[in-house]
Short mmCIF file of C-alpha atoms in Angstrom, two decimals:
data_model
loop_
_atom_site.label_atom_id
_atom_site.label_comp_id
_atom_site.label_asym_id
_atom_site.label_seq_id
_atom_site.Cartn_x
_atom_site.Cartn_y
_atom_site.Cartn_z
CA MET A 1 -2.00 -5.79 -61.67
CA ALA A 2 1.48 -7.02 -60.95
CA SER A 3 3.81 -4.82 -58.73
CA ALA A 4 6.57 -2.76 -60.33
CA PRO A 5 10.10 -4.34 -60.08
CA SER A 6 12.51 -3.07 -57.92
CA LEU A 7 15.25 -0.67 -60.29
CA CYS A 8 17.79 -1.45 -57.27
CA SER A 9 18.27 -4.87 -58.55
CA HIS A 10 18.90 -6.29 -62.00
CA PRO A 11 17.06 -9.53 -63.02
CA ASN A 12 19.91 -11.05 -64.69
CA ASP A 13 22.91 -13.11 -62.76
CA ASN A 14 25.40 -10.93 -64.36
CA PRO A 15 24.23 -7.20 -64.08
CA SER A 16 26.18 -4.48 -65.46
CA LYS A 17 28.06 -2.48 -62.91
CA GLU A 18 25.84 0.70 -63.07
CA ALA A 19 22.80 -1.40 -62.58
CA ALA A 20 24.26 -3.22 -59.84
CA ALA A 21 25.34 0.08 -58.17
CA LEU A 22 21.87 0.64 -57.55
CA ASP A 23 21.62 -1.77 -55.06
CA THR A 24 24.45 -0.48 -52.77
CA PRO A 25 24.03 1.44 -49.42
CA PHE A 26 26.07 4.15 -50.48
CA PHE A 27 23.19 4.58 -53.74
CA SER A 28 20.34 4.61 -50.86
CA LEU A 29 22.18 7.42 -48.92
CA TYR A 30 23.05 9.35 -52.13
CA ASN A 31 18.99 9.24 -53.06
CA GLU A 32 18.10 10.25 -49.22
CA ARG A 33 20.14 13.45 -49.82
CA ILE A 34 18.83 14.00 -53.47
CA ARG A 35 15.34 13.54 -52.34
CA GLU A 36 15.76 16.63 -49.91
CA LEU A 37 16.84 18.63 -53.01
CA LEU A 38 14.41 17.33 -55.13
CA ASP A 39 11.65 18.03 -52.67
CA ALA A 40 12.83 21.68 -52.17
CA VAL A 41 12.79 22.32 -56.24
CA ASP A 42 9.29 20.71 -56.33
CA ARG A 43 7.96 23.25 -53.60
CA LEU A 44 9.42 26.02 -55.43
CA ARG A 45 7.65 24.54 -58.88
CA ASP A 46 4.56 24.05 -56.67
CA LEU A 47 4.88 27.71 -55.69
CA LYS A 48 5.00 28.97 -59.53
CA VAL A 49 8.23 30.52 -59.27
CA THR A 50 8.83 30.06 -63.01
CA LYS A 51 6.20 32.50 -63.74
CA GLU A 52 8.85 35.26 -61.83
CA GLY A 53 11.38 34.25 -64.35
CA ILE A 54 13.07 31.84 -62.01
CA GLN A 55 13.70 28.55 -64.18
CA LEU A 56 14.15 25.37 -62.43
CA PRO A 57 16.06 22.00 -63.00
CA THR A 58 13.89 19.97 -64.60
CA ILE A 59 14.04 16.59 -66.95
CA VAL A 60 11.62 16.96 -69.73
CA VAL A 61 10.65 13.97 -71.82
CA VAL A 62 10.06 14.88 -75.47
CA GLY A 63 9.39 12.44 -78.65
CA ASP A 64 7.61 11.84 -81.88
CA GLN A 65 4.31 10.27 -81.58
CA SER A 66 4.35 6.67 -81.14
CA SER A 67 8.07 6.88 -80.21
CA GLY A 68 7.15 4.82 -76.95
CA LYS A 69 7.58 7.58 -74.23
CA SER A 70 4.62 6.13 -72.17
CA SER A 71 6.42 2.91 -72.12
CA VAL A 72 9.56 4.40 -70.82
CA LEU A 73 7.75 6.27 -68.27
CA GLU A 74 5.53 3.34 -67.31
CA SER A 75 8.82 1.17 -66.95
CA LEU A 76 10.36 3.89 -64.68
CA ALA A 77 7.42 4.63 -62.42
CA GLY A 78 5.77 0.91 -62.37
CA ILE A 79 2.30 2.17 -63.50
CA SER A 80 0.00 2.16 -66.26
CA LEU A 81 -0.30 5.46 -68.42
CA PRO A 82 -3.19 6.39 -70.86
CA ARG A 83 -2.53 4.57 -73.97
CA GLY A 84 -4.46 4.30 -77.64
CA GLN A 85 -4.37 5.66 -80.94
CA GLY A 86 -3.09 9.27 -81.65
CA ILE A 87 -2.02 11.87 -79.09
CA CYS A 88 -2.51 10.35 -75.51
CA THR A 89 -0.66 13.11 -73.54
CA ARG A 90 -2.58 16.27 -74.42
CA VAL A 91 -1.10 18.25 -71.48
CA PRO A 92 2.30 18.46 -69.79
CA LEU A 93 2.34 15.65 -67.03
CA ILE A 94 4.74 16.36 -64.38
CA MET A 95 5.68 12.87 -62.77
CA ARG A 96 7.25 13.22 -59.27
CA LEU A 97 8.77 9.68 -58.75
CA GLN A 98 9.62 9.19 -54.78
CA GLY A 99 11.13 5.91 -53.96
CA SER A 100 10.13 4.32 -50.46
CA HIS A 101 12.73 2.30 -48.58
CA HIS A 102 10.10 0.64 -46.07
CA HIS A 103 9.13 -2.82 -47.12
CA SER A 104 5.61 -2.59 -45.62
CA SER A 105 4.80 0.96 -46.95
CA GLU A 106 1.81 0.79 -49.62
CA PRO A 107 2.09 2.72 -52.80
CA GLU A 108 0.55 6.45 -52.60
CA LEU A 109 -0.45 7.88 -55.62
CA TYR A 110 -2.59 11.22 -56.12
CA LEU A 111 -2.90 14.05 -58.71
CA GLU A 112 -2.68 17.52 -58.68
CA TYR A 113 -4.41 19.90 -61.20
CA LYS A 114 -6.47 23.14 -61.27
CA GLY A 115 -6.13 23.26 -57.48
CA LYS A 116 -7.16 20.20 -56.23
CA THR A 117 -5.84 17.01 -55.17
CA VAL A 118 -7.08 13.60 -56.50
CA PRO A 119 -6.01 10.62 -54.94
CA THR A 120 -5.70 7.37 -57.07
CA SER A 121 -4.66 4.05 -57.26
CA GLU A 122 -2.21 2.11 -59.48
CA GLU A 123 -5.42 0.20 -61.32
CA GLY A 124 -7.47 3.65 -61.55
CA ILE A 125 -4.24 5.96 -62.57
CA SER A 126 -4.94 6.03 -66.47
CA ASN A 127 -8.81 6.86 -65.93
CA SER A 128 -7.78 9.36 -63.15
CA ILE A 129 -4.73 11.03 -65.72
CA ASN A 130 -7.51 10.97 -68.62
CA THR A 131 -10.54 12.27 -66.24
CA GLY A 132 -8.08 15.29 -65.77
CA THR A 133 -6.92 15.72 -69.14
CA GLU A 134 -10.51 16.43 -70.28
CA GLU A 135 -11.19 18.92 -67.65
CA ILE A 136 -8.16 20.58 -68.68
CA ALA A 137 -8.11 20.00 -72.27
CA GLY A 138 -11.66 19.49 -73.10
CA LYS A 139 -13.03 16.30 -74.38
CA GLN A 140 -11.73 16.48 -77.86
CA LYS A 141 -8.16 15.93 -78.98
CA GLY A 142 -6.82 19.37 -78.32
CA VAL A 143 -4.02 20.19 -75.98
CA SER A 144 -3.28 22.52 -73.44
CA ASP A 145 -0.05 23.89 -71.39
CA ASN A 146 -2.06 23.82 -68.37
CA PRO A 147 -0.10 20.89 -66.38
CA ILE A 148 -1.20 17.98 -64.35
CA THR A 149 1.09 16.67 -61.40
CA LEU A 150 1.44 12.85 -60.91
CA VAL A 151 2.82 11.91 -57.30
CA VAL A 152 4.07 8.29 -57.00
CA LYS A 153 5.19 7.28 -53.98
CA LYS A 154 6.43 3.40 -53.86
CA LYS A 155 8.90 1.12 -53.27
CA GLY A 156 11.63 0.50 -56.40
CA VAL A 157 11.03 3.78 -58.12
CA PRO A 158 13.67 6.39 -58.47
CA ASP A 159 13.86 9.45 -57.17
CA LEU A 160 12.99 11.54 -60.12
CA THR A 161 10.91 14.35 -61.13
CA MET A 162 10.04 14.51 -65.11
CA VAL A 163 7.65 16.27 -67.41
CA ASP A 164 6.11 14.21 -70.09
CA LEU A 165 5.15 16.45 -72.86
CA PRO A 166 2.43 15.58 -75.85
CA GLY A 167 3.84 13.47 -78.47
CA ILE A 168 5.00 15.49 -82.08
CA THR A 169 2.49 15.09 -84.64
CA ARG A 170 2.14 17.08 -88.20
CA VAL A 171 -1.00 15.66 -89.37
CA PRO A 172 -3.95 16.77 -87.42
CA VAL A 173 -6.86 13.87 -87.21
CA LEU A 174 -10.39 14.37 -86.79
CA GLY A 175 -11.36 16.57 -83.61
CA GLN A 176 -7.92 18.21 -83.40
CA PRO A 177 -7.30 21.66 -84.47
CA GLU A 178 -5.44 22.63 -87.63
CA ASP A 179 -2.48 24.07 -85.86
CA ILE A 180 -1.89 20.98 -83.60
CA TYR A 181 1.86 20.86 -84.96
CA GLU A 182 2.29 24.37 -83.94
CA GLN A 183 0.37 24.29 -80.51
CA ILE A 184 2.57 21.06 -79.39
CA SER A 185 5.88 22.69 -80.63
CA LYS A 186 5.16 26.09 -78.46
CA ILE A 187 4.68 23.91 -75.48
CA ILE A 188 7.70 21.81 -76.29
CA MET A 189 10.14 24.67 -76.91
CA GLU A 190 8.86 26.47 -73.71
CA TYR A 191 9.91 23.59 -71.75
CA ILE A 192 13.29 22.79 -73.33
CA THR A 193 14.39 26.25 -74.03
CA PRO A 194 15.73 26.92 -70.57
CA LYS A 195 19.32 25.80 -70.05
CA GLU A 196 18.45 24.34 -66.68
CA THR A 197 16.54 21.73 -68.74
CA ILE A 198 17.64 18.32 -69.37
CA ILE A 199 16.33 16.80 -72.36
CA LEU A 200 15.03 13.24 -72.43
CA ASN A 201 14.81 12.55 -76.26
CA VAL A 202 12.73 9.25 -76.65
CA LEU A 203 13.73 7.85 -80.23
CA SER A 204 12.34 4.55 -81.98
CA ALA A 205 15.10 2.27 -83.29
CA THR A 206 12.79 1.65 -86.11
CA VAL A 207 13.55 5.21 -87.46
CA ASP A 208 16.53 7.10 -88.66
CA PHE A 209 17.60 9.43 -85.71
CA PRO A 210 18.28 12.51 -88.14
CA THR A 211 14.64 12.68 -89.20
CA CYS A 212 13.17 12.72 -85.87
CA GLU A 213 11.39 16.20 -85.04
CA SER A 214 12.14 15.76 -81.58
CA ILE A 215 15.88 15.67 -82.55
CA ARG A 216 15.45 19.13 -84.67
CA MET A 217 13.56 20.84 -81.85
CA SER A 218 16.41 19.62 -79.26
CA LEU A 219 19.19 20.53 -81.55
CA ALA A 220 17.71 24.45 -81.92
CA VAL A 221 17.98 24.64 -78.23
CA ASP A 222 21.05 22.51 -77.50
CA LYS A 223 23.28 22.44 -80.31
CA SER A 224 26.21 20.95 -78.45
CA GLY A 225 24.00 18.26 -76.95
CA GLU A 226 25.41 18.79 -73.53
CA ARG A 227 21.78 18.77 -71.76
CA THR A 228 20.41 15.89 -73.93
CA LEU A 229 20.21 12.05 -73.19
CA ALA A 230 18.63 9.84 -75.64
CA VAL A 231 16.52 6.96 -75.17
CA VAL A 232 16.24 4.04 -77.93
CA THR A 233 12.97 2.23 -77.46
CA LYS A 234 11.67 -0.86 -79.55
CA ALA A 235 15.44 -2.00 -79.81
CA ASP A 236 13.84 -5.77 -80.37
CA LYS A 237 11.89 -4.53 -83.14
CA ALA A 238 15.24 -3.30 -84.97
CA PRO A 239 18.22 -4.68 -84.00
CA GLU A 240 20.11 -4.49 -87.40
CA GLY A 241 22.53 -1.34 -87.07
CA LEU A 242 21.45 -0.10 -83.93
CA HIS A 243 24.91 -0.87 -82.04
CA GLU A 244 26.27 1.34 -85.08
CA LYS A 245 23.64 4.06 -84.35
CA VAL A 246 24.45 4.79 -80.92
CA THR A 247 28.12 4.76 -81.00
CA ALA A 248 28.30 6.81 -84.27
CA ASP A 249 26.32 9.40 -82.40
CA ASP A 250 25.33 11.32 -85.84
CA VAL A 251 22.70 13.96 -83.99
CA ASN A 252 25.03 15.11 -81.17
CA ILE A 253 23.61 13.42 -78.29
CA GLY A 254 26.11 14.88 -75.36
CA LEU A 255 24.59 12.46 -72.67
CA GLY A 256 24.86 9.34 -74.43
CA TYR A 257 21.99 6.83 -75.35
CA VAL A 258 20.45 4.31 -73.29
CA CYS A 259 18.71 1.56 -75.35
CA VAL A 260 15.62 -0.44 -73.77
CA ARG A 261 12.96 -3.01 -74.55
CA ASN A 262 9.32 -1.74 -74.42
CA ARG A 263 6.95 -3.94 -72.50
CA ILE A 264 4.52 -6.01 -74.66
CA GLY A 265 0.74 -6.76 -74.27
CA GLU A 266 0.12 -8.28 -70.70
CA GLU A 267 3.86 -8.55 -69.30
CA SER A 268 4.22 -7.84 -66.12
CA TYR A 269 7.06 -5.36 -65.12
CA GLU A 270 9.27 -8.01 -63.75
CA GLU A 271 8.55 -10.32 -66.87
CA ALA A 272 9.29 -7.20 -69.08
CA ARG A 273 12.45 -6.63 -67.52
CA ALA A 274 13.87 -10.03 -67.27
CA ALA A 275 13.35 -10.00 -71.26
CA GLU A 276 14.95 -7.24 -71.47
CA ALA A 277 18.09 -8.07 -69.67
CA SER A 278 18.18 -11.70 -71.67
CA LEU A 279 17.92 -9.49 -74.79
CA PHE A 280 20.66 -7.44 -74.53
CA GLU A 281 22.64 -10.24 -73.22
CA ALA A 282 21.93 -12.91 -75.74
CA HIS A 283 21.00 -11.19 -78.80
CA PRO A 284 23.88 -11.42 -81.47
CA LEU A 285 23.77 -8.06 -82.66
CA LEU A 286 22.12 -6.26 -79.70
CA SER A 287 24.66 -7.82 -76.96
CA LEU A 288 27.61 -5.96 -78.80
CA ILE A 289 26.08 -2.57 -77.09
CA ASP A 290 27.81 -1.86 -73.96
CA LYS A 291 26.12 -2.85 -71.09
CA SER A 292 26.50 0.78 -69.68
CA MET A 293 24.07 1.63 -72.37
CA VAL A 294 21.10 -0.97 -72.13
CA GLY A 295 18.17 -1.20 -69.82
CA ILE A 296 15.77 0.47 -67.84
CA PRO A 297 17.83 0.32 -64.49
CA VAL A 298 20.59 2.05 -66.15
CA LEU A 299 18.46 4.38 -67.35
CA ALA A 300 16.99 5.28 -63.90
CA GLN A 301 20.56 5.46 -62.44
CA LYS A 302 21.86 7.92 -65.58
CA LEU A 303 18.43 10.23 -64.62
CA VAL A 304 19.32 10.19 -61.01
CA LYS A 305 22.75 11.56 -61.38
CA ILE A 306 22.07 13.68 -64.26
CA GLN A 307 19.29 15.26 -61.98
CA ALA A 308 21.55 15.42 -58.96
CA SER A 309 24.19 17.08 -61.11
CA ILE A 310 21.92 20.01 -62.66
CA ILE A 311 20.24 20.60 -59.53
CA GLY A 312 23.88 21.12 -57.64
CA LYS A 313 24.61 23.48 -60.58
CA CYS A 314 21.76 25.47 -60.60
CA LEU A 315 20.79 25.75 -56.77
CA PRO A 316 23.32 28.78 -55.97
CA GLU A 317 21.78 30.58 -58.82
CA ILE A 318 17.96 29.72 -58.01
CA ILE A 319 18.65 30.74 -54.32
CA LYS A 320 20.22 33.91 -55.52
CA LYS A 321 17.34 34.83 -57.76
CA VAL A 322 14.90 33.95 -55.17
CA ASP A 323 16.57 36.32 -52.69
CA GLU A 324 16.44 38.89 -55.50
CA LYS A 325 12.82 38.52 -55.94
CA HIS A 326 11.84 38.59 -52.17
CA THR A 327 13.69 41.78 -52.00
CA GLN A 328 12.18 43.49 -54.80
CA ASN A 329 8.74 42.39 -53.83
CA VAL A 330 9.06 43.43 -49.88
CA SER A 331 10.61 46.82 -51.50
CA GLU A 332 7.09 46.93 -53.48
CA LEU A 333 5.11 45.95 -50.59
CA ASN A 334 6.49 48.59 -48.23
CA ILE A 335 5.66 51.08 -50.62
CA LEU A 336 1.58 50.36 -50.68
CA PRO A 337 -0.45 51.98 -48.02
CA ARG A 338 -0.54 49.76 -44.76
CA LYS A 339 -3.67 48.22 -43.36
CA LEU A 340 -5.59 50.33 -41.05
CA ASN A 341 -6.63 48.47 -37.90
CA ASN A 342 -8.70 51.21 -35.90
CA THR A 343 -10.20 54.64 -36.58
CA ALA A 344 -7.25 56.69 -35.07
CA GLU A 345 -5.03 54.98 -37.83
CA ALA A 346 -7.46 55.80 -40.44
CA MET A 347 -7.73 59.40 -39.05
CA ALA A 348 -4.32 59.76 -39.24
CA VAL A 349 -4.00 58.65 -42.81
CA PHE A 350 -6.72 60.93 -43.95
CA VAL A 351 -5.17 63.83 -42.23
CA LYS A 352 -1.82 63.29 -44.03
CA VAL A 353 -3.54 63.07 -47.11
CA ILE A 354 -5.63 66.16 -46.61
CA GLY A 355 -2.22 67.88 -45.59
CA SER A 356 -0.41 66.54 -48.56
CA ALA A 357 -3.08 68.12 -50.88
CA LYS A 358 -3.16 71.43 -49.03
CA GLU A 359 0.33 71.70 -48.95
CA SER A 360 0.78 70.80 -52.95
CA LEU A 361 -1.90 73.26 -53.73
CA ALA A 362 -0.26 76.10 -51.79
CA LYS A 363 3.02 75.88 -53.62
CA LEU A 364 1.10 75.98 -57.05
CA LEU A 365 -1.60 78.76 -56.18
CA LEU A 366 0.13 81.00 -53.50
CA ARG A 367 3.93 80.50 -53.69
CA GLY A 368 4.17 80.06 -57.18
CA GLU A 369 6.57 76.98 -56.60
CA ASN A 370 6.72 74.49 -59.57
CA ASP A 371 9.28 72.02 -58.62
CA GLU A 372 6.72 69.23 -58.76
CA PHE A 373 5.87 70.42 -62.66
CA LEU A 374 8.61 71.55 -63.67
CA ASP A 375 8.04 70.38 -67.43
CA ASP A 376 4.25 70.85 -67.42
CA LYS A 377 4.00 74.37 -68.06
CA THR A 378 0.28 74.34 -67.74
CA MET A 379 0.77 73.68 -64.06
CA HIS A 380 2.73 76.89 -63.54
CA CYS A 381 -0.13 78.72 -61.98
CA SER A 382 1.48 82.24 -61.41
CA ALA A 383 2.78 82.42 -65.03
CA ARG A 384 -0.54 81.41 -66.65
CA ILE A 385 -2.64 83.92 -64.44
CA VAL A 386 -0.42 86.42 -65.68
CA GLU A 387 -1.14 85.56 -69.11
CA LEU A 388 -4.90 85.56 -68.52
CA LEU A 389 -4.86 89.27 -66.72
CA ASP A 390 -2.84 90.55 -69.59
CA GLU A 391 -5.51 89.14 -72.27
CA TYR A 392 -8.17 90.36 -69.77
CA SER A 393 -6.52 93.89 -70.26
CA GLN A 394 -6.34 93.93 -73.83
CA GLN A 395 -9.77 92.75 -74.40
CA LEU A 396 -11.28 96.04 -72.54
CA HIS A 397 -8.97 98.33 -74.05
CA SER A 398 -10.01 96.56 -77.84
CA ARG A 399 -13.74 96.74 -76.88
CA SER A 400 -13.48 100.50 -75.77
CA SER A 401 -11.66 101.74 -78.74
CA SER A 402 -14.14 99.65 -81.04
CA VAL A 403 -16.84 102.04 -79.22
CA GLU A 404 -15.11 105.16 -80.30
CA GLU A 405 -14.04 104.23 -83.48
CA GLU A 406 -17.92 103.57 -84.40
CA SER A 407 -18.88 106.87 -83.10
CA SER A 408 -16.16 108.74 -85.28
CA LYS A 409 -17.12 106.89 -88.13
CA ASN A 410 -20.63 108.20 -87.87
CA ASN A 411 -19.36 111.95 -86.95
CA LEU A 412 -20.65 111.32 -83.56
CA PHE A 413 -17.44 111.89 -81.77
CA LEU A 414 -18.45 113.19 -77.93
CA MET A 415 -21.97 113.85 -79.09
CA GLU A 416 -23.49 111.48 -76.29
CA GLU A 417 -21.36 113.06 -73.83
CA ILE A 418 -22.37 116.59 -74.72
CA GLY A 419 -26.01 115.43 -74.81
CA VAL A 420 -25.65 114.20 -71.37
CA LEU A 421 -24.01 117.16 -69.82
CA GLY A 422 -26.59 119.40 -71.56
CA GLU A 423 -29.49 117.18 -69.63
CA SER A 424 -27.38 117.89 -66.53
CA SER A 425 -27.17 121.55 -66.78
CA GLN A 426 -27.65 123.43 -63.16
CA VAL A 427 -26.43 126.02 -61.22
CA ALA A 428 -23.12 125.27 -60.38
CA LEU A 429 -19.66 126.42 -60.34
CA PRO A 430 -17.82 126.75 -63.64
CA ASN A 431 -15.67 123.58 -64.97
CA PHE A 432 -17.08 121.63 -62.36
CA LEU A 433 -18.85 118.29 -63.88
CA PRO A 434 -21.78 117.35 -62.37
CA ARG A 435 -21.95 113.96 -60.61
CA SER A 436 -25.25 112.99 -62.40
CA ALA A 437 -23.45 113.41 -65.67
CA PHE A 438 -20.12 111.61 -64.57
CA THR A 439 -22.06 108.57 -63.22
CA THR A 440 -24.22 108.31 -66.49
CA ILE A 441 -21.34 108.59 -68.70
CA LEU A 442 -19.43 105.83 -66.98
CA LYS A 443 -22.63 103.49 -67.00
CA GLN A 444 -22.64 103.88 -70.91
CA LYS A 445 -18.76 102.92 -70.80
CA LEU A 446 -19.06 100.00 -68.71
CA LYS A 447 -22.14 98.93 -70.63
CA GLY A 448 -19.62 97.96 -73.68
CA VAL A 449 -17.29 95.97 -71.60
CA ALA A 450 -19.89 94.31 -68.95
CA GLN A 451 -19.33 90.66 -70.17
CA THR A 452 -15.90 90.98 -70.39
CA PRO A 453 -15.09 90.38 -66.59
CA TYR A 454 -17.72 87.41 -66.22
CA GLU A 455 -15.77 85.74 -69.32
CA PHE A 456 -12.22 86.55 -67.56
CA THR A 457 -13.39 84.83 -64.00
CA ARG A 458 -14.59 81.88 -65.97
CA LYS A 459 -11.30 81.44 -67.44
CA VAL A 460 -9.63 81.74 -64.39
CA TRP A 461 -12.00 79.67 -62.39
CA ASN A 462 -11.99 76.81 -65.07
CA TYR A 463 -8.23 77.14 -65.13
CA ILE A 464 -7.77 76.76 -61.44
CA GLU A 465 -10.12 73.85 -61.36
CA ALA A 466 -8.19 72.00 -63.79
CA LEU A 467 -5.00 72.64 -62.34
CA SER A 468 -6.38 71.32 -58.62
CA CYS A 469 -7.78 68.15 -60.39
CA ALA A 470 -4.53 67.66 -61.99
CA SER A 471 -2.24 67.83 -58.83
CA TRP A 472 -4.55 65.79 -57.02
CA TRP A 473 -4.34 62.99 -59.35
CA GLY A 474 -1.69 61.14 -57.01
CA ILE A 475 -3.51 62.20 -54.33
CA GLN A 476 -6.80 60.81 -55.55
CA ARG A 477 -4.95 57.43 -55.80
CA VAL A 478 -3.91 56.94 -52.64
CA ILE A 479 -7.49 57.54 -51.37
CA ARG A 480 -8.87 55.16 -53.25
CA SER A 481 -6.29 52.61 -51.96
CA CYS A 482 -7.23 53.56 -48.70
CA LYS A 483 -10.76 53.19 -49.31
CA PRO A 484 -11.15 49.44 -49.08
CA PRO A 485 -9.58 49.40 -45.76
CA ALA A 486 -11.34 52.04 -44.54
CA GLU A 487 -14.67 50.50 -45.30
CA GLY A 488 -13.75 46.98 -43.79
CA LEU A 489 -12.67 49.32 -40.54
CA HIS A 490 -16.32 50.75 -41.02
CA ILE A 491 -17.86 47.15 -40.81
CA ILE A 492 -15.55 46.11 -37.75
CA SER A 493 -16.70 49.33 -35.91
CA SER A 494 -20.32 48.67 -36.69
CA GLN A 495 -20.16 45.16 -35.26
CA ARG A 496 -18.75 46.01 -32.02
#
């Protein structure tokens, strides 16, 4: 495969000012400084800080199916991406382009997905992406929001990081889920909604811009168009009226338009760029378009500048959010029990846990202090025990009264006691109750309430048990957190 053309030169003898600027020493120095910032952002992306709510500045490529997205990215990166009928990009493809300024350096390409790194080559990149896509999204034609990262380090490419998303399609084909449009829309909206995102909207010159679904989506999140750049592909296929389209700006593209020509067939990248320059220079209609709005080199420079601007704008806020998250996580980490390294530390933690449990129970059961459970009256031990005692007293009186009432109804009032006294008659002092009569009568009275003390004791026991378990809930959680390091400590001790 032919090597990619350097984007630091334009194949035309009279390049535009913007394209020529790419070849200046200032631009090389500018790229080196941007590379450092871009590497920092890429490292943050690898750390998945977006899952922590920290959005990163990103150039996101969107477009309707067959709008020419792949061709634009191929021209920028100088590599061949998967092509074919239907959706070729089925997962987000994060492209990290890193320009090399060493003439002798060989291109370096590799993929990152599912926690692994897969080296590849310029000839095998398309197959490698397809393999990774099938591993993530399956061998059918479904999509997934799990990304693949493609790193391209080679001479002549701009320092850019872009995210290529699946092309928008409304009608599912064989092998695609019925809700394919909804799935793709969800992925796109997730990427383009953050205000830190620059939307690279790829439009075909052969269609009316207002009818493009990608335009509708970008306007939904960027009504002013201040973070949307449009790339118009296939300019050679529909030159009529293109000048008017990009100058009238009926769809509110705040960052402007860049018109490009797609690589055709087996053209090399050098041939494609030469043909593109000739087209916009000599075509009677396309030559009317301002040279700052045509060509892949111009697009590359625009993207680099826009990327530098958005990184510079967002970086202070990103640093602030990272610091806040770090402080928050450190605070949460300090709350967790520390790691136990030896038996002495484990014993100290154990004694502390037991002491905490003892103090908590003493406050509830002995001192009647309810400050830990002010709103939970079931934990107010002293008051509840008094209630149980009152209930017990009432039960004793009610059961004794019920026995006497039953005797009165049967006209047997005191007859049982008189019978006991008669059986205990003996020579003794008058008006003194014999001891045997007293004990017999007492046993008979107690027999009627014999189960009441057992029931009372069981109620008090159950309440104290429930209260103890409830007050130990937090302590049990601490014990569970201490269990794994304690087991690890036991294993270490047994190996010595």
